Structure formats: C-alpha cells, structure tokens
Amino acid sequence: MLKKRAHAGVTSAPANKHPDHGHEYEFYFFSDLVAKGIVRNRTDLHRKIRYDGFPPPEKSSNSMQAAAPYRKSAVHTYLDRRAARREGAVKANPGDAVAE
C-alpha cells in the first residue's frame, strides 16, 4: 500500500512563508569572491577586511568549521564605494590622465 503525503509539495520541507526575501538574504562565499575577481586569495581578503573596509563574514557560530558567508548587498556596497573613490581620485587629478 502506498503512503500519501500530507502535503502536495515535492519535498517534505515546509513551504517558505516569505519567498521574496530579495538580495538581503543572498550570500557570497570565499570561492565566489575569487571566481568574480573581487579578491585574489585569503591574504588579499583579510587585508581588504582589515585595511580597506571590506565587510567581514557573517558566521553563524564561533566554530572553525562554520561557513563564513559574505552578504551580497554589503559586498556590492563596498565595490560601489571603492569605484566612487577611484573615480573621485581621477577627477581630482585630471593632469595625470593620458592625453590623446
């Protein structure tokens, strides 16, 4: 005799009551940051966190094995800030630009 599931879903996990969280609940992991060219290696990542204002990871516990995700919105804010700072430096020094 076949058992019937109590719900019509594909999995036994309960349905998400708030499916549209948006970008606030999306994360990058270290491998994603390297693949996108945001950091080159762990040393580069730690230096950007310590000296350049890169957002620290949001670990769920103090365990060494805990995942260290970086909130996408915070990473994108950092990249926008860095780009604006770089554009401001170029505008402040127009004589340094290569003349054509």
PDB file of N, CA and C in Angstrom:
ATOM      1  N   MET A   1       0.830  -1.180   0.000  1.00  0.00           N
ATOM      2  CA  MET A   1       0.000   0.000   0.000  1.00  0.00           C
ATOM      3  C   MET A   1       0.882   1.255   0.000  1.00  0.00           C
ATOM      4  N   LEU A   2       0.581   2.166  -0.881  1.00  0.00           N
ATOM      5  CA  LEU A   2       1.353   3.399  -0.980  1.00  0.00           C
ATOM      6  C   LEU A   2       0.886   4.406   0.057  1.00  0.00           C
ATOM      7  N   LYS A   3       1.847   5.099   0.638  1.00  0.00           N
ATOM      8  CA  LYS A   3       1.515   6.156   1.600  1.00  0.00           C
ATOM      9  C   LYS A   3       1.302   7.461   0.856  1.00  0.00           C
ATOM     10  N   LYS A   4       0.362   8.224   1.291  1.00  0.00           N
ATOM     11  CA  LYS A   4       0.135   9.546   0.701  1.00  0.00           C
ATOM     12  C   LYS A   4       0.801  10.589   1.579  1.00  0.00           C
ATOM     13  N   ARG A   5       1.370  11.568   0.946  1.00  0.00           N
ATOM     14  CA  ARG A   5       1.989  12.668   1.688  1.00  0.00           C
ATOM     15  C   ARG A   5       0.918  13.615   2.195  1.00  0.00           C
ATOM     16  N   ALA A   6       1.216  14.232   3.313  1.00  0.00           N
ATOM     17  CA  ALA A   6       0.265  15.159   3.915  1.00  0.00           C
ATOM     18  C   ALA A   6       0.115  16.442   3.101  1.00  0.00           C
ATOM     19  N   HIS A   7       1.133  16.781   2.334  1.00  0.00           N
ATOM     20  CA  HIS A   7       1.066  17.996   1.508  1.00  0.00           C
ATOM     21  C   HIS A   7       1.377  17.648   0.067  1.00  0.00           C
ATOM     22  N   ALA A   8       1.131  18.559  -0.814  1.00  0.00           N
ATOM     23  CA  ALA A   8       1.288  18.289  -2.245  1.00  0.00           C
ATOM     24  C   ALA A   8       2.669  18.669  -2.760  1.00  0.00           C
ATOM     25  N   GLY A   9       3.591  19.131  -1.900  1.00  0.00           N
ATOM     26  CA  GLY A   9       4.913  19.572  -2.336  1.00  0.00           C
ATOM     27  C   GLY A   9       5.809  18.415  -2.749  1.00  0.00           C
ATOM     28  N   VAL A  10       6.895  18.728  -3.415  1.00  0.00           N
ATOM     29  CA  VAL A  10       7.843  17.729  -3.877  1.00  0.00           C
ATOM     30  C   VAL A  10       8.704  17.230  -2.715  1.00  0.00           C
ATOM     31  N   THR A  11       9.011  18.090  -1.769  1.00  0.00           N
ATOM     32  CA  THR A  11       9.844  17.712  -0.632  1.00  0.00           C
ATOM     33  C   THR A  11       9.010  17.697   0.639  1.00  0.00           C
ATOM     34  N   SER A  12       9.603  17.156   1.673  1.00  0.00           N
ATOM     35  CA  SER A  12       8.912  17.127   2.949  1.00  0.00           C
ATOM     36  C   SER A  12       9.170  18.383   3.773  1.00  0.00           C
ATOM     37  N   ALA A  13       9.970  19.307   3.255  1.00  0.00           N
ATOM     38  CA  ALA A  13      10.253  20.559   3.958  1.00  0.00           C
ATOM     39  C   ALA A  13       9.037  21.480   3.900  1.00  0.00           C
ATOM     40  N   PRO A  14       8.783  22.238   4.954  1.00  0.00           N
ATOM     41  CA  PRO A  14       7.637  23.152   4.925  1.00  0.00           C
ATOM     42  C   PRO A  14       7.854  24.272   3.908  1.00  0.00           C
ATOM     43  N   ALA A  15       6.777  24.769   3.378  1.00  0.00           N
ATOM     44  CA  ALA A  15       6.851  25.845   2.393  1.00  0.00           C
ATOM     45  C   ALA A  15       7.352  27.127   3.046  1.00  0.00           C
ATOM     46  N   ASN A  16       8.115  27.898   2.306  1.00  0.00           N
ATOM     47  CA  ASN A  16       8.630  29.167   2.806  1.00  0.00           C
ATOM     48  C   ASN A  16       7.498  30.187   2.809  1.00  0.00           C
ATOM     49  N   LYS A  17       7.216  30.770   3.959  1.00  0.00           N
ATOM     50  CA  LYS A  17       6.123  31.728   4.060  1.00  0.00           C
ATOM     51  C   LYS A  17       6.470  33.084   3.455  1.00  0.00           C
ATOM     52  N   HIS A  18       7.757  33.373   3.316  1.00  0.00           N
ATOM     53  CA  HIS A  18       8.215  34.657   2.771  1.00  0.00           C
ATOM     54  C   HIS A  18       9.182  34.383   1.623  1.00  0.00           C
ATOM     55  N   PRO A  19       8.700  34.007   0.454  1.00  0.00           N
ATOM     56  CA  PRO A  19       9.596  33.600  -0.632  1.00  0.00           C
ATOM     57  C   PRO A  19      10.383  34.739  -1.270  1.00  0.00           C
ATOM     58  N   ASP A  20       9.946  35.974  -1.116  1.00  0.00           N
ATOM     59  CA  ASP A  20      10.636  37.076  -1.798  1.00  0.00           C
ATOM     60  C   ASP A  20      11.463  37.893  -0.801  1.00  0.00           C
ATOM     61  N   HIS A  21      12.534  37.308  -0.317  1.00  0.00           N
ATOM     62  CA  HIS A  21      13.421  37.997   0.616  1.00  0.00           C
ATOM     63  C   HIS A  21      14.259  39.063  -0.076  1.00  0.00           C
ATOM     64  N   GLY A  22      14.519  38.891  -1.346  1.00  0.00           N
ATOM     65  CA  GLY A  22      15.340  39.855  -2.059  1.00  0.00           C
ATOM     66  C   GLY A  22      16.819  39.584  -1.852  1.00  0.00           C
ATOM     67  N   HIS A  23      17.636  40.573  -2.159  1.00  0.00           N
ATOM     68  CA  HIS A  23      19.083  40.419  -2.101  1.00  0.00           C
ATOM     69  C   HIS A  23      19.628  40.439  -0.682  1.00  0.00           C
ATOM     70  N   GLU A  24      18.838  40.830   0.278  1.00  0.00           N
ATOM     71  CA  GLU A  24      19.314  40.929   1.650  1.00  0.00           C
ATOM     72  C   GLU A  24      19.721  39.573   2.219  1.00  0.00           C
ATOM     73  N   TYR A  25      19.156  38.493   1.696  1.00  0.00           N
ATOM     74  CA  TYR A  25      19.448  37.164   2.213  1.00  0.00           C
ATOM     75  C   TYR A  25      20.251  36.317   1.239  1.00  0.00           C
ATOM     76  N   GLU A  26      21.007  36.956   0.359  1.00  0.00           N
ATOM     77  CA  GLU A  26      21.877  36.242  -0.564  1.00  0.00           C
ATOM     78  C   GLU A  26      23.319  36.457  -0.122  1.00  0.00           C
ATOM     79  N   PHE A  27      24.134  35.403  -0.273  1.00  0.00           N
ATOM     80  CA  PHE A  27      25.497  35.461   0.236  1.00  0.00           C
ATOM     81  C   PHE A  27      26.509  35.013  -0.808  1.00  0.00           C
ATOM     82  N   TYR A  28      27.744  35.514  -0.663  1.00  0.00           N
ATOM     83  CA  TYR A  28      28.903  35.014  -1.388  1.00  0.00           C
ATOM     84  C   TYR A  28      29.747  34.223  -0.402  1.00  0.00           C
ATOM     85  N   PHE A  29      30.431  33.213  -0.901  1.00  0.00           N
ATOM     86  CA  PHE A  29      31.420  32.507  -0.116  1.00  0.00           C
ATOM     87  C   PHE A  29      32.783  32.838  -0.704  1.00  0.00           C
ATOM     88  N   PHE A  30      33.862  32.434  -0.042  1.00  0.00           N
ATOM     89  CA  PHE A  30      35.208  32.788  -0.493  1.00  0.00           C
ATOM     90  C   PHE A  30      35.423  32.394  -1.953  1.00  0.00           C
ATOM     91  N   SER A  31      35.016  31.190  -2.326  1.00  0.00           N
ATOM     92  CA  SER A  31      35.220  30.730  -3.707  1.00  0.00           C
ATOM     93  C   SER A  31      34.473  31.615  -4.710  1.00  0.00           C
ATOM     94  N   ASP A  32      33.310  32.143  -4.314  1.00  0.00           N
ATOM     95  CA  ASP A  32      32.569  33.053  -5.191  1.00  0.00           C
ATOM     96  C   ASP A  32      33.320  34.363  -5.375  1.00  0.00           C
ATOM     97  N   LEU A  33      33.914  34.872  -4.280  1.00  0.00           N
ATOM     98  CA  LEU A  33      34.663  36.128  -4.356  1.00  0.00           C
ATOM     99  C   LEU A  33      35.872  35.987  -5.270  1.00  0.00           C
ATOM    100  N   VAL A  34      36.539  34.826  -5.209  1.00  0.00           N
ATOM    101  CA  VAL A  34      37.700  34.584  -6.078  1.00  0.00           C
ATOM    102  C   VAL A  34      37.247  34.447  -7.528  1.00  0.00           C
ATOM    103  N   ALA A  35      36.176  33.691  -7.755  1.00  0.00           N
ATOM    104  CA  ALA A  35      35.679  33.470  -9.120  1.00  0.00           C
ATOM    105  C   ALA A  35      35.255  34.776  -9.785  1.00  0.00           C
ATOM    106  N   LYS A  36      34.722  35.720  -9.011  1.00  0.00           N
ATOM    107  CA  LYS A  36      34.287  37.005  -9.561  1.00  0.00           C
ATOM    108  C   LYS A  36      35.417  38.025  -9.642  1.00  0.00           C
ATOM    109  N   GLY A  37      36.593  37.667  -9.139  1.00  0.00           N
ATOM    110  CA  GLY A  37      37.738  38.571  -9.207  1.00  0.00           C
ATOM    111  C   GLY A  37      37.719  39.674  -8.167  1.00  0.00           C
ATOM    112  N   ILE A  38      36.915  39.524  -7.124  1.00  0.00           N
ATOM    113  CA  ILE A  38      36.845  40.547  -6.074  1.00  0.00           C
ATOM    114  C   ILE A  38      38.066  40.458  -5.173  1.00  0.00           C
ATOM    115  N   VAL A  39      38.515  39.233  -4.881  1.00  0.00           N
ATOM    116  CA  VAL A  39      39.744  39.008  -4.124  1.00  0.00           C
ATOM    117  C   VAL A  39      40.578  37.978  -4.877  1.00  0.00           C
ATOM    118  N   ARG A  40      41.891  37.980  -4.617  1.00  0.00           N
ATOM    119  CA  ARG A  40      42.774  37.021  -5.281  1.00  0.00           C
ATOM    120  C   ARG A  40      43.025  35.781  -4.440  1.00  0.00           C
ATOM    121  N   ASN A  41      43.152  35.964  -3.123  1.00  0.00           N
ATOM    122  CA  ASN A  41      43.423  34.854  -2.216  1.00  0.00           C
ATOM    123  C   ASN A  41      42.996  35.264  -0.812  1.00  0.00           C
ATOM    124  N   ARG A  42      43.201  34.375   0.155  1.00  0.00           N
ATOM    125  CA  ARG A  42      42.749  34.673   1.522  1.00  0.00           C
ATOM    126  C   ARG A  42      43.510  35.847   2.143  1.00  0.00           C
ATOM    127  N   THR A  43      44.784  35.980   1.807  1.00  0.00           N
ATOM    128  CA  THR A  43      45.560  37.107   2.320  1.00  0.00           C
ATOM    129  C   THR A  43      44.988  38.421   1.803  1.00  0.00           C
ATOM    130  N   ASP A  44      44.676  38.472   0.522  1.00  0.00           N
ATOM    131  CA  ASP A  44      44.067  39.663  -0.071  1.00  0.00           C
ATOM    132  C   ASP A  44      42.735  39.973   0.609  1.00  0.00           C
ATOM    133  N   LEU A  45      41.931  38.943   0.857  1.00  0.00           N
ATOM    134  CA  LEU A  45      40.643  39.119   1.527  1.00  0.00           C
ATOM    135  C   LEU A  45      40.832  39.697   2.930  1.00  0.00           C
ATOM    136  N   HIS A  46      41.735  39.113   3.712  1.00  0.00           N
ATOM    137  CA  HIS A  46      41.931  39.583   5.084  1.00  0.00           C
ATOM    138  C   HIS A  46      42.493  41.009   5.121  1.00  0.00           C
ATOM    139  N   ARG A  47      43.346  41.354   4.179  1.00  0.00           N
ATOM    140  CA  ARG A  47      43.875  42.730   4.123  1.00  0.00           C
ATOM    141  C   ARG A  47      42.768  43.718   3.755  1.00  0.00           C
ATOM    142  N   LYS A  48      41.894  43.332   2.848  1.00  0.00           N
ATOM    143  CA  LYS A  48      40.783  44.225   2.483  1.00  0.00           C
ATOM    144  C   LYS A  48      39.831  44.409   3.657  1.00  0.00           C
ATOM    145  N   ILE A  49      39.614  43.358   4.434  1.00  0.00           N
ATOM    146  CA  ILE A  49      38.758  43.479   5.616  1.00  0.00           C
ATOM    147  C   ILE A  49      39.410  44.396   6.638  1.00  0.00           C
ATOM    148  N   ARG A  50      40.707  44.200   6.896  1.00  0.00           N
ATOM    149  CA  ARG A  50      41.395  44.946   7.947  1.00  0.00           C
ATOM    150  C   ARG A  50      41.658  46.401   7.570  1.00  0.00           C
ATOM    151  N   TYR A  51      42.093  46.658   6.341  1.00  0.00           N
ATOM    152  CA  TYR A  51      42.556  47.995   5.984  1.00  0.00           C
ATOM    153  C   TYR A  51      41.666  48.773   5.022  1.00  0.00           C
ATOM    154  N   ASP A  52      40.777  48.096   4.306  1.00  0.00           N
ATOM    155  CA  ASP A  52      40.053  48.771   3.231  1.00  0.00           C
ATOM    156  C   ASP A  52      38.542  48.814   3.442  1.00  0.00           C
ATOM    157  N   GLY A  53      38.048  48.290   4.551  1.00  0.00           N
ATOM    158  CA  GLY A  53      36.625  48.380   4.834  1.00  0.00           C
ATOM    159  C   GLY A  53      35.761  47.314   4.180  1.00  0.00           C
ATOM    160  N   PHE A  54      36.360  46.222   3.723  1.00  0.00           N
ATOM    161  CA  PHE A  54      35.571  45.130   3.156  1.00  0.00           C
ATOM    162  C   PHE A  54      34.729  44.528   4.278  1.00  0.00           C
ATOM    163  N   PRO A  55      33.471  44.158   3.999  1.00  0.00           N
ATOM    164  CA  PRO A  55      32.607  43.636   5.066  1.00  0.00           C
ATOM    165  C   PRO A  55      33.098  42.288   5.585  1.00  0.00           C
ATOM    166  N   PRO A  56      33.123  42.103   6.896  1.00  0.00           N
ATOM    167  CA  PRO A  56      33.539  40.808   7.452  1.00  0.00           C
ATOM    168  C   PRO A  56      32.462  39.752   7.209  1.00  0.00           C
ATOM    169  N   PRO A  57      32.826  38.474   7.309  1.00  0.00           N
ATOM    170  CA  PRO A  57      31.827  37.420   7.100  1.00  0.00           C
ATOM    171  C   PRO A  57      30.817  37.385   8.238  1.00  0.00           C
ATOM    172  N   GLU A  58      29.664  36.844   7.945  1.00  0.00           N
ATOM    173  CA  GLU A  58      28.605  36.709   8.947  1.00  0.00           C
ATOM    174  C   GLU A  58      28.497  35.239   9.328  1.00  0.00           C
ATOM    175  N   LYS A  59      29.377  34.813  10.221  1.00  0.00           N
ATOM    176  CA  LYS A  59      29.406  33.417  10.645  1.00  0.00           C
ATOM    177  C   LYS A  59      28.236  33.125  11.574  1.00  0.00           C
ATOM    178  N   SER A  60      27.705  31.920  11.463  1.00  0.00           N
ATOM    179  CA  SER A  60      26.569  31.535  12.293  1.00  0.00           C
ATOM    180  C   SER A  60      26.992  31.037  13.669  1.00  0.00           C
ATOM    181  N   SER A  61      28.289  30.721  13.832  1.00  0.00           N
ATOM    182  CA  SER A  61      28.797  30.294  15.135  1.00  0.00           C
ATOM    183  C   SER A  61      30.282  30.606  15.209  1.00  0.00           C
ATOM    184  N   ASN A  62      30.887  30.362  16.359  1.00  0.00           N
ATOM    185  CA  ASN A  62      32.319  30.617  16.539  1.00  0.00           C
ATOM    186  C   ASN A  62      33.176  29.421  16.154  1.00  0.00           C
ATOM    187  N   SER A  63      32.577  28.373  15.669  1.00  0.00           N
ATOM    188  CA  SER A  63      33.301  27.172  15.286  1.00  0.00           C
ATOM    189  C   SER A  63      34.220  27.451  14.102  1.00  0.00           C
ATOM    190  N   MET A  64      35.393  26.816  14.106  1.00  0.00           N
ATOM    191  CA  MET A  64      36.331  26.976  12.988  1.00  0.00           C
ATOM    192  C   MET A  64      35.736  26.447  11.681  1.00  0.00           C
ATOM    193  N   GLN A  65      34.875  25.423  11.774  1.00  0.00           N
ATOM    194  CA  GLN A  65      34.303  24.812  10.583  1.00  0.00           C
ATOM    195  C   GLN A  65      33.038  25.522  10.097  1.00  0.00           C
ATOM    196  N   ALA A  66      32.577  26.524  10.816  1.00  0.00           N
ATOM    197  CA  ALA A  66      31.355  27.224  10.417  1.00  0.00           C
ATOM    198  C   ALA A  66      31.573  27.947   9.091  1.00  0.00           C
ATOM    199  N   ALA A  67      30.555  27.941   8.264  1.00  0.00           N
ATOM    200  CA  ALA A  67      30.628  28.645   6.985  1.00  0.00           C
ATOM    201  C   ALA A  67      30.788  30.146   7.244  1.00  0.00           C
ATOM    202  N   ALA A  68      31.532  30.805   6.364  1.00  0.00           N
ATOM    203  CA  ALA A  68      31.771  32.234   6.508  1.00  0.00           C
ATOM    204  C   ALA A  68      31.211  32.959   5.286  1.00  0.00           C
ATOM    205  N   PRO A  69      29.899  33.160   5.246  1.00  0.00           N
ATOM    206  CA  PRO A  69      29.306  33.837   4.090  1.00  0.00           C
ATOM    207  C   PRO A  69      29.437  35.356   4.185  1.00  0.00           C
ATOM    208  N   TYR A  70      29.545  35.986   3.038  1.00  0.00           N
ATOM    209  CA  TYR A  70      29.627  37.441   2.945  1.00  0.00           C
ATOM    210  C   TYR A  70      28.329  37.910   2.298  1.00  0.00           C
ATOM    211  N   ARG A  71      27.610  38.788   2.955  1.00  0.00           N
ATOM    212  CA  ARG A  71      26.326  39.264   2.446  1.00  0.00           C
ATOM    213  C   ARG A  71      26.551  40.001   1.123  1.00  0.00           C
ATOM    214  N   LYS A  72      25.826  39.602   0.078  1.00  0.00           N
ATOM    215  CA  LYS A  72      25.996  40.199  -1.254  1.00  0.00           C
ATOM    216  C   LYS A  72      25.765  41.698  -1.243  1.00  0.00           C
ATOM    217  N   SER A  73      24.757  42.152  -0.524  1.00  0.00           N
ATOM    218  CA  SER A  73      24.463  43.584  -0.511  1.00  0.00           C
ATOM    219  C   SER A  73      25.625  44.371   0.093  1.00  0.00           C
ATOM    220  N   ALA A  74      26.272  43.823   1.126  1.00  0.00           N
ATOM    221  CA  ALA A  74      27.409  44.510   1.746  1.00  0.00           C
ATOM    222  C   ALA A  74      28.622  44.525   0.812  1.00  0.00           C
ATOM    223  N   VAL A  75      28.839  43.417   0.102  1.00  0.00           N
ATOM    224  CA  VAL A  75      29.959  43.353  -0.856  1.00  0.00           C
ATOM    225  C   VAL A  75      29.730  44.343  -1.990  1.00  0.00           C
ATOM    226  N   HIS A  76      28.503  44.427  -2.507  1.00  0.00           N
ATOM    227  CA  HIS A  76      28.207  45.354  -3.599  1.00  0.00           C
ATOM    228  C   HIS A  76      28.342  46.809  -3.131  1.00  0.00           C
ATOM    229  N   THR A  77      27.953  47.089  -1.897  1.00  0.00           N
ATOM    230  CA  THR A  77      28.128  48.436  -1.346  1.00  0.00           C
ATOM    231  C   THR A  77      29.611  48.786  -1.274  1.00  0.00           C
ATOM    232  N   TYR A  78      30.429  47.839  -0.820  1.00  0.00           N
ATOM    233  CA  TYR A  78      31.886  48.052  -0.757  1.00  0.00           C
ATOM    234  C   TYR A  78      32.445  48.337  -2.149  1.00  0.00           C
ATOM    235  N   LEU A  79      32.039  47.543  -3.140  1.00  0.00           N
ATOM    236  CA  LEU A  79      32.540  47.738  -4.506  1.00  0.00           C
ATOM    237  C   LEU A  79      32.111  49.097  -5.072  1.00  0.00           C
ATOM    238  N   ASP A  80      30.878  49.508  -4.794  1.00  0.00           N
ATOM    239  CA  ASP A  80      30.402  50.822  -5.257  1.00  0.00           C
ATOM    240  C   ASP A  80      31.205  51.946  -4.606  1.00  0.00           C
ATOM    241  N   ARG A  81      31.462  51.807  -3.294  1.00  0.00           N
ATOM    242  CA  ARG A  81      32.252  52.814  -2.574  1.00  0.00           C
ATOM    243  C   ARG A  81      33.666  52.909  -3.139  1.00  0.00           C
ATOM    244  N   ARG A  82      34.267  51.757  -3.420  1.00  0.00           N
ATOM    245  CA  ARG A  82      35.628  51.726  -3.957  1.00  0.00           C
ATOM    246  C   ARG A  82      35.674  52.348  -5.351  1.00  0.00           C
ATOM    247  N   ALA A  83      34.663  52.064  -6.171  1.00  0.00           N
ATOM    248  CA  ALA A  83      34.608  52.647  -7.517  1.00  0.00           C
ATOM    249  C   ALA A  83      34.424  54.155  -7.454  1.00  0.00           C
ATOM    250  N   ALA A  84      33.582  54.629  -6.540  1.00  0.00           N
ATOM    251  CA  ALA A  84      33.370  56.073  -6.398  1.00  0.00           C
ATOM    252  C   ALA A  84      34.644  56.761  -5.915  1.00  0.00           C
ATOM    253  N   ARG A  85      35.351  56.105  -5.015  1.00  0.00           N
ATOM    254  CA  ARG A  85      36.618  56.666  -4.514  1.00  0.00           C
ATOM    255  C   ARG A  85      37.645  56.752  -5.638  1.00  0.00           C
ATOM    256  N   ARG A  86      37.684  55.724  -6.482  1.00  0.00           N
ATOM    257  CA  ARG A  86      38.629  55.713  -7.600  1.00  0.00           C
ATOM    258  C   ARG A  86      38.264  56.791  -8.615  1.00  0.00           C
ATOM    259  N   GLU A  87      36.964  56.959  -8.910  1.00  0.00           N
ATOM    260  CA  GLU A  87      36.527  57.995  -9.854  1.00  0.00           C
ATOM    261  C   GLU A  87      36.824  59.383  -9.303  1.00  0.00           C
ATOM    262  N   GLY A  88      36.672  59.565  -7.990  1.00  0.00           N
ATOM    263  CA  GLY A  88      36.984  60.843  -7.366  1.00  0.00           C
ATOM    264  C   GLY A  88      38.454  61.179  -7.474  1.00  0.00           C
ATOM    265  N   ALA A  89      39.315  60.173  -7.376  1.00  0.00           N
ATOM    266  CA  ALA A  89      40.754  60.397  -7.492  1.00  0.00           C
ATOM    267  C   ALA A  89      41.126  60.780  -8.915  1.00  0.00           C
ATOM    268  N   VAL A  90      40.456  60.182  -9.900  1.00  0.00           N
ATOM    269  CA  VAL A  90      40.735  60.511 -11.306  1.00  0.00           C
ATOM    270  C   VAL A  90      40.291  61.941 -11.604  1.00  0.00           C
ATOM    271  N   LYS A  91      39.126  62.353 -11.088  1.00  0.00           N
ATOM    272  CA  LYS A  91      38.631  63.705 -11.327  1.00  0.00           C
ATOM    273  C   LYS A  91      39.489  64.747 -10.609  1.00  0.00           C
ATOM    274  N   ALA A  92      40.041  64.388  -9.459  1.00  0.00           N
ATOM    275  CA  ALA A  92      40.877  65.327  -8.700  1.00  0.00           C
ATOM    276  C   ALA A  92      42.224  65.552  -9.371  1.00  0.00           C
ATOM    277  N   ASN A  93      42.696  64.573 -10.144  1.00  0.00           N
ATOM    278  CA  ASN A  93      43.987  64.674 -10.813  1.00  0.00           C
ATOM    279  C   ASN A  93      43.826  64.540 -12.317  1.00  0.00           C
ATOM    280  N   PRO A  94      43.181  65.478 -12.997  1.00  0.00           N
ATOM    281  CA  PRO A  94      42.968  65.329 -14.448  1.00  0.00           C
ATOM    282  C   PRO A  94      44.267  65.403 -15.239  1.00  0.00           C
ATOM    283  N   GLY A  95      45.315  66.006 -14.705  1.00  0.00           N
ATOM    284  CA  GLY A  95      46.592  66.089 -15.414  1.00  0.00           C
ATOM    285  C   GLY A  95      47.291  64.760 -15.497  1.00  0.00           C
ATOM    286  N   ASP A  96      46.925  63.818 -14.606  1.00  0.00           N
ATOM    287  CA  ASP A  96      47.559  62.503 -14.622  1.00  0.00           C
ATOM    288  C   ASP A  96      46.999  61.621 -15.727  1.00  0.00           C
ATOM    289  N   ALA A  97      45.851  61.961 -16.273  1.00  0.00           N
ATOM    290  CA  ALA A  97      45.236  61.160 -17.331  1.00  0.00           C
ATOM    291  C   ALA A  97      46.062  61.276 -18.609  1.00  0.00           C
ATOM    292  N   VAL A  98      46.065  60.243 -19.389  1.00  0.00           N
ATOM    293  CA  VAL A  98      46.808  60.228 -20.635  1.00  0.00           C
ATOM    294  C   VAL A  98      46.059  61.063 -21.674  1.00  0.00           C
ATOM    295  N   ALA A  99      46.742  62.031 -22.253  1.00  0.00           N
ATOM    296  CA  ALA A  99      46.136  62.889 -23.260  1.00  0.00           C
ATOM    297  C   ALA A  99      46.219  62.224 -24.621  1.00  0.00           C
ATOM    298  N   GLU A 100      45.153  62.346 -25.394  1.00  0.00           N
ATOM    299  CA  GLU A 100      45.150  61.756 -26.738  1.00  0.00           C
ATOM    300  C   GLU A 100      45.243  62.819 -27.793  1.00  0.00           C
TER     301      GLU A 100
END
